Short mmCIF file of C-alpha atoms and ligand atoms in Angstrom, two decimals:
data_model
loop_
_atom_site.label_atom_id
_atom_site.label_comp_id
_atom_site.label_asym_id
_atom_site.label_seq_id
_atom_site.Cartn_x
_atom_site.Cartn_y
_atom_site.Cartn_z
CA UNK O 1 54.15 16.05 -73.56
CA UNK O 2 54.61 19.16 -71.97
CA UNK O 3 53.72 22.09 -74.47
CA UNK O 4 52.19 25.18 -74.63
CA UNK O 5 48.36 25.24 -74.75
CA UNK O 6 45.54 27.60 -74.79
CA UNK O 7 41.98 25.95 -74.44
CA UNK O 8 38.60 27.88 -74.51
CA UNK O 9 35.48 26.63 -72.69
CA UNK O 10 32.47 27.89 -74.09
CA UNK O 11 30.17 26.29 -71.21
CA UNK O 12 26.74 26.51 -71.94
CA UNK O 13 27.12 29.27 -74.80
CA UNK O 14 27.02 29.67 -78.39
CA UNK O 15 24.60 28.50 -81.27
CA UNK O 16 25.92 26.77 -84.33
CA UNK O 17 26.20 29.95 -86.36
CA UNK O 18 27.86 31.61 -83.58
CA UNK O 19 30.26 28.84 -83.40
CA UNK O 20 31.10 29.13 -87.05
CA UNK O 21 31.60 32.92 -87.07
CA UNK O 22 33.96 32.49 -84.28
CA UNK O 23 36.00 30.18 -86.00
CA UNK O 24 36.24 32.05 -89.04
CA UNK O 25 37.18 34.77 -87.13
CA UNK O 26 39.62 33.15 -84.67
CA UNK O 27 41.42 31.33 -87.26
CA UNK O 28 43.38 34.24 -89.13
CA UNK O 29 44.20 35.76 -85.61
CA UNK O 30 45.78 32.60 -84.45
CA UNK O 31 47.35 30.84 -87.07
CA UNK O 32 50.95 31.74 -86.50
CA UNK O 33 50.37 30.65 -82.84
CA UNK O 34 53.22 28.75 -81.06
CA UNK O 35 50.46 27.48 -78.76
CA UNK O 36 48.14 24.94 -79.37
CA UNK O 37 44.75 26.27 -79.48
CA UNK O 38 41.63 24.29 -78.68
CA UNK O 39 38.11 25.38 -78.10
CA UNK O 40 35.84 22.99 -76.09
CA UNK O 41 32.33 23.50 -77.36
CA UNK O 42 28.82 22.42 -76.51
CA UNK O 43 27.76 18.91 -78.08
CA UNK O 44 25.42 20.86 -80.52
CA UNK O 45 28.21 22.84 -81.99
CA UNK O 46 30.73 20.08 -82.53
CA UNK O 47 30.25 19.23 -85.86
CA UNK O 48 29.75 22.81 -87.33
CA UNK O 49 33.02 23.87 -85.31
CA UNK O 50 34.79 20.68 -86.64
CA UNK O 51 33.81 21.46 -90.07
CA UNK O 52 34.59 25.10 -89.87
CA UNK O 53 37.97 24.36 -88.40
CA UNK O 54 39.09 21.73 -90.65
CA UNK O 55 42.05 23.72 -92.41
CA UNK O 56 43.01 25.79 -89.50
CA UNK O 57 45.27 25.07 -86.58
CA UNK O 58 42.33 25.04 -84.08
CA UNK O 59 41.44 22.12 -82.00
CA UNK O 60 38.06 21.00 -81.15
CA UNK O 61 36.92 19.35 -77.63
CA UNK O 62 33.63 18.54 -75.99
CA UNK O 63 32.84 19.37 -72.15
CA UNK O 64 31.71 16.20 -71.04
CA UNK O 65 30.83 12.50 -72.12
CA UNK O 66 29.79 9.32 -70.30
CA UNK O 67 32.03 6.48 -69.40
CA UNK O 68 30.07 3.71 -70.81
CA UNK O 69 30.23 2.63 -74.57
CA UNK O 70 26.36 2.70 -75.16
CA UNK O 71 23.10 1.89 -73.60
CA UNK O 72 20.33 3.01 -71.41
CA UNK O 73 21.67 6.37 -70.54
CA UNK O 74 19.21 8.94 -71.76
CA UNK O 75 20.84 12.09 -72.17
CA UNK O 76 24.28 10.91 -72.52
CA UNK O 77 26.92 10.94 -74.93
CA UNK O 78 29.69 8.25 -75.37
CA UNK O 79 33.43 8.66 -76.34
CA UNK O 80 32.88 6.62 -79.21
CA UNK O 81 30.08 9.01 -80.49
CA UNK O 82 32.69 12.13 -79.98
CA UNK O 83 35.38 10.28 -81.50
CA UNK O 84 33.29 9.07 -84.53
CA UNK O 85 33.07 12.83 -85.54
CA UNK O 86 36.68 13.27 -85.35
CA UNK O 87 36.50 15.26 -81.73
CA UNK O 88 39.92 15.10 -80.56
CA UNK O 89 39.68 16.53 -76.58
CA UNK O 90 37.24 16.31 -73.96
CA UNK O 91 36.96 18.33 -70.72
CA UNK O 92 36.53 16.03 -67.62
CA UNK O 93 35.57 16.70 -64.14
CA UNK O 94 35.01 20.34 -64.52
CA UNK O 95 34.12 22.05 -61.00
CA UNK O 96 30.65 23.16 -62.40
CA UNK O 97 29.81 19.25 -63.24
CA UNK O 98 30.89 18.38 -59.98
CA UNK O 99 28.94 20.97 -57.85
CA UNK O 100 25.86 20.68 -60.23
CA UNK O 101 25.86 17.35 -61.79
CA UNK O 102 27.16 15.02 -59.12
CA UNK O 103 30.36 14.08 -60.46
CA UNK O 104 32.72 12.49 -57.96
CA UNK O 105 36.37 11.72 -58.09
CA UNK O 106 35.21 8.20 -58.98
CA UNK O 107 33.20 8.93 -62.06
CA UNK O 108 36.09 11.31 -63.23
CA UNK O 109 38.32 8.55 -63.16
CA UNK O 110 35.79 6.31 -64.89
CA UNK O 111 35.56 9.16 -67.76
CA UNK O 112 39.36 9.82 -68.20
CA UNK O 113 39.87 6.08 -68.52
CA UNK O 114 37.06 5.64 -71.08
CA UNK O 115 38.28 8.62 -73.07
CA UNK O 116 41.86 7.37 -73.22
CA UNK O 117 40.73 3.91 -74.28
CA UNK O 118 38.60 5.38 -77.10
CA UNK O 119 41.53 7.74 -78.49
CA UNK O 120 40.08 11.10 -77.02
CA UNK O 121 42.57 13.31 -75.04
CA UNK O 122 41.10 14.45 -71.64
CA UNK O 123 41.64 17.74 -70.13
CA UNK O 124 41.20 16.66 -66.38
CA UNK O 125 40.06 19.43 -64.16
CA UNK O 126 40.85 19.87 -60.43
CA UNK O 127 40.66 22.63 -57.97
CA UNK O 128 39.93 23.89 -54.44
CA UNK O 129 36.86 25.90 -53.02
CA UNK O 130 37.25 29.10 -51.06
CA UNK O 131 36.72 27.57 -47.93
CA UNK O 132 39.53 24.53 -48.66
CA UNK O 133 41.78 27.37 -49.72
CA UNK O 134 41.10 29.59 -46.58
CA UNK O 135 41.51 26.43 -44.24
CA UNK O 136 45.11 25.67 -45.77
CA UNK O 137 43.86 22.68 -47.53
CA UNK O 138 44.60 23.40 -51.35
CA UNK O 139 47.55 21.30 -51.76
CA UNK O 140 45.95 18.28 -50.18
CA UNK O 141 42.54 18.83 -51.87
CA UNK O 142 44.24 19.07 -55.37
CA UNK O 143 46.83 16.28 -54.95
CA UNK O 144 44.00 13.92 -53.64
CA UNK O 145 41.86 14.87 -56.79
CA UNK O 146 44.31 14.23 -59.51
CA UNK O 147 45.71 11.05 -57.71
CA UNK O 148 41.98 9.73 -57.90
CA UNK O 149 41.46 10.90 -61.41
CA UNK O 150 44.28 9.44 -62.88
CA UNK O 151 44.03 6.04 -60.86
CA UNK O 152 44.76 3.08 -62.83
CA UNK O 153 46.18 5.02 -65.61
CA UNK O 154 49.49 3.97 -67.34
CA UNK O 155 52.75 5.78 -67.76
CA UNK O 156 51.87 6.03 -71.52
CA UNK O 157 48.50 7.45 -70.78
CA UNK O 158 50.11 10.55 -69.26
CA UNK O 159 51.33 11.88 -72.34
CA UNK O 160 47.73 11.96 -73.47
CA UNK O 161 46.17 14.01 -70.97
CA UNK O 162 46.24 17.69 -70.03
CA UNK O 163 45.47 18.83 -66.67
CA UNK O 164 43.92 21.82 -65.53
CA UNK O 165 43.95 23.67 -62.29
CA UNK O 166 41.07 25.77 -61.61
CA UNK O 167 40.51 26.88 -58.34
CA UNK O 168 36.73 27.23 -57.65
CA UNK O 169 36.67 30.66 -56.18
CA UNK O 170 38.39 31.98 -59.29
CA UNK O 171 36.05 30.75 -61.82
CA UNK O 172 33.76 33.50 -63.28
CA UNK O 173 34.36 36.03 -60.42
CA UNK O 174 37.26 38.23 -61.93
CA UNK O 175 39.56 36.96 -58.84
CA UNK O 176 42.62 35.20 -60.21
CA UNK O 177 44.97 33.51 -58.38
CA UNK O 178 48.11 35.09 -57.84
CA UNK O 179 50.75 33.71 -60.47
CA UNK O 180 53.00 32.56 -57.78
CA UNK O 181 50.20 30.75 -56.17
CA UNK O 182 48.92 29.16 -59.37
CA UNK O 183 52.33 28.11 -59.97
CA UNK O 184 52.97 26.43 -56.62
CA UNK O 185 49.63 24.52 -57.01
CA UNK O 186 50.64 23.36 -60.35
CA UNK O 187 53.81 22.39 -59.32
CA UNK O 188 52.28 20.30 -56.42
CA UNK O 189 50.20 18.54 -59.03
CA UNK O 190 53.18 17.88 -61.19
CA UNK O 191 55.06 16.17 -58.17
CA UNK O 192 52.04 14.40 -57.40
CA UNK O 193 51.90 12.82 -60.80
CA UNK O 194 55.54 12.42 -61.00
CA UNK O 195 55.35 10.26 -57.50
CA UNK O 196 52.39 8.29 -59.19
CA UNK O 197 54.06 7.53 -62.76
CA UNK O 198 57.60 8.34 -62.87
CA UNK O 199 57.15 11.33 -65.03
CA UNK O 200 56.28 14.84 -64.49
CA UNK O 201 56.29 15.61 -68.61
CA UNK O 202 52.66 16.63 -68.51
CA UNK O 203 50.94 19.79 -69.57
CA UNK O 204 49.20 21.46 -66.93
CA UNK O 205 47.07 24.59 -67.41
CA UNK O 206 45.54 27.12 -65.02
CA UNK O 207 41.90 28.37 -65.45
CA UNK O 208 40.24 30.98 -63.42
CA UNK O 209 39.29 34.61 -64.68
CA UNK O 210 42.26 34.30 -67.32
CA UNK O 211 42.09 37.65 -69.60
CA UNK O 212 44.38 39.27 -71.98
CA UNK O 213 45.92 41.61 -69.20
CA UNK O 214 47.01 38.79 -67.19
CA UNK O 215 47.73 35.84 -69.71
CA UNK O 216 51.30 36.61 -69.92
CA UNK O 217 52.09 36.84 -66.27
CA UNK O 218 50.47 33.59 -65.74
CA UNK O 219 51.77 31.75 -68.67
CA UNK O 220 55.43 32.73 -68.23
CA UNK O 221 55.85 31.05 -64.86
CA UNK O 222 57.88 27.96 -64.60
CA UNK O 223 55.10 25.24 -64.39
CA UNK O 224 52.14 27.01 -65.98
CA UNK O 225 51.87 25.44 -69.60
CA UNK O 226 49.06 27.82 -70.81
CA UNK O 227 45.50 28.46 -69.82
CA UNK O 228 41.71 27.09 -69.86
CA UNK O 229 39.61 30.18 -70.23
CA UNK O 230 35.84 30.64 -69.85
CA UNK O 231 34.25 33.77 -70.26
CA UNK O 232 37.11 35.26 -72.28
CA UNK O 233 36.97 32.52 -74.68
CA UNK O 234 33.81 33.78 -76.16
CA UNK O 235 34.91 36.60 -78.10
CA UNK O 236 37.46 35.49 -81.24
CA UNK O 237 39.40 38.76 -80.82
CA UNK O 238 39.86 38.64 -76.65
CA UNK O 239 40.26 34.90 -77.02
CA UNK O 240 43.03 35.73 -79.99
CA UNK O 241 44.92 38.20 -77.25
CA UNK O 242 45.18 35.17 -74.73
CA UNK O 243 46.56 32.79 -77.28
CA UNK O 244 49.02 35.38 -78.36
CA UNK O 245 50.16 36.79 -74.93
P1 13P F 1 36.00 31.77 -66.47
O1 13P F 1 37.51 32.22 -67.17
O2 13P F 1 34.87 32.51 -67.00
O3 13P F 1 36.75 32.31 -65.07
O4 13P F 1 35.92 30.33 -66.33
C1 13P F 1 37.04 29.57 -66.07
C2 13P F 1 36.64 28.03 -66.64
O5 13P F 1 35.85 27.63 -65.90
C3 13P F 1 37.22 27.34 -67.56
O6 13P F 1 36.88 25.84 -67.66
#
């Protein structure tokens, strides 16, 4: 379902005590938010974050999972394991995982299907490289990525996913896509989903150097439903300003 969502992605940052402090600081600052607030934290912070966020409107997600239920996959975590401790969301196919950990459109699709089958809500990431952008391939790349990531899903599944459009060249670089470009790309992703599933009622976020200064401009565009925030989600004050844009 289409709604306003502001999600933080802590990446490989924050120790458990820092996570607890963060939630305690953030909760009063966002308690009246009309947007859904999500923080996606490292595995080792999940349990502490969930406990601390219990009586708040802060939702908690993981940043990755394996698609198999269980087995000899040293170092991996399954959807059942996340679900068992009440994790609600999981980021799937972040560009850093595609780039450094060999994730492909096929493994992204397996993970999305497994997450949905186990009752987790995937936050599915797509985005183009600088080279793809400069050679005019953005729309082709992101619509192909989304079609492959969502392959074999049902129309009902679409209401349980969030999509994040994150141009790779804008992640952690301080460079943000213009609000018009981001809106245009997200509109194309929405059209692709409509073409494949007959509905475009899906929440689609923008990610890439979102900060308090650019949040309002981005999030008030017609097709942008909110943000997936990296660096600026590590400080409660800063993140709350984005949430309350
Ligand atoms: P930054 O906000 O640090 O650019 O990171 C974006 C991101 O990758 C969120 O998933």
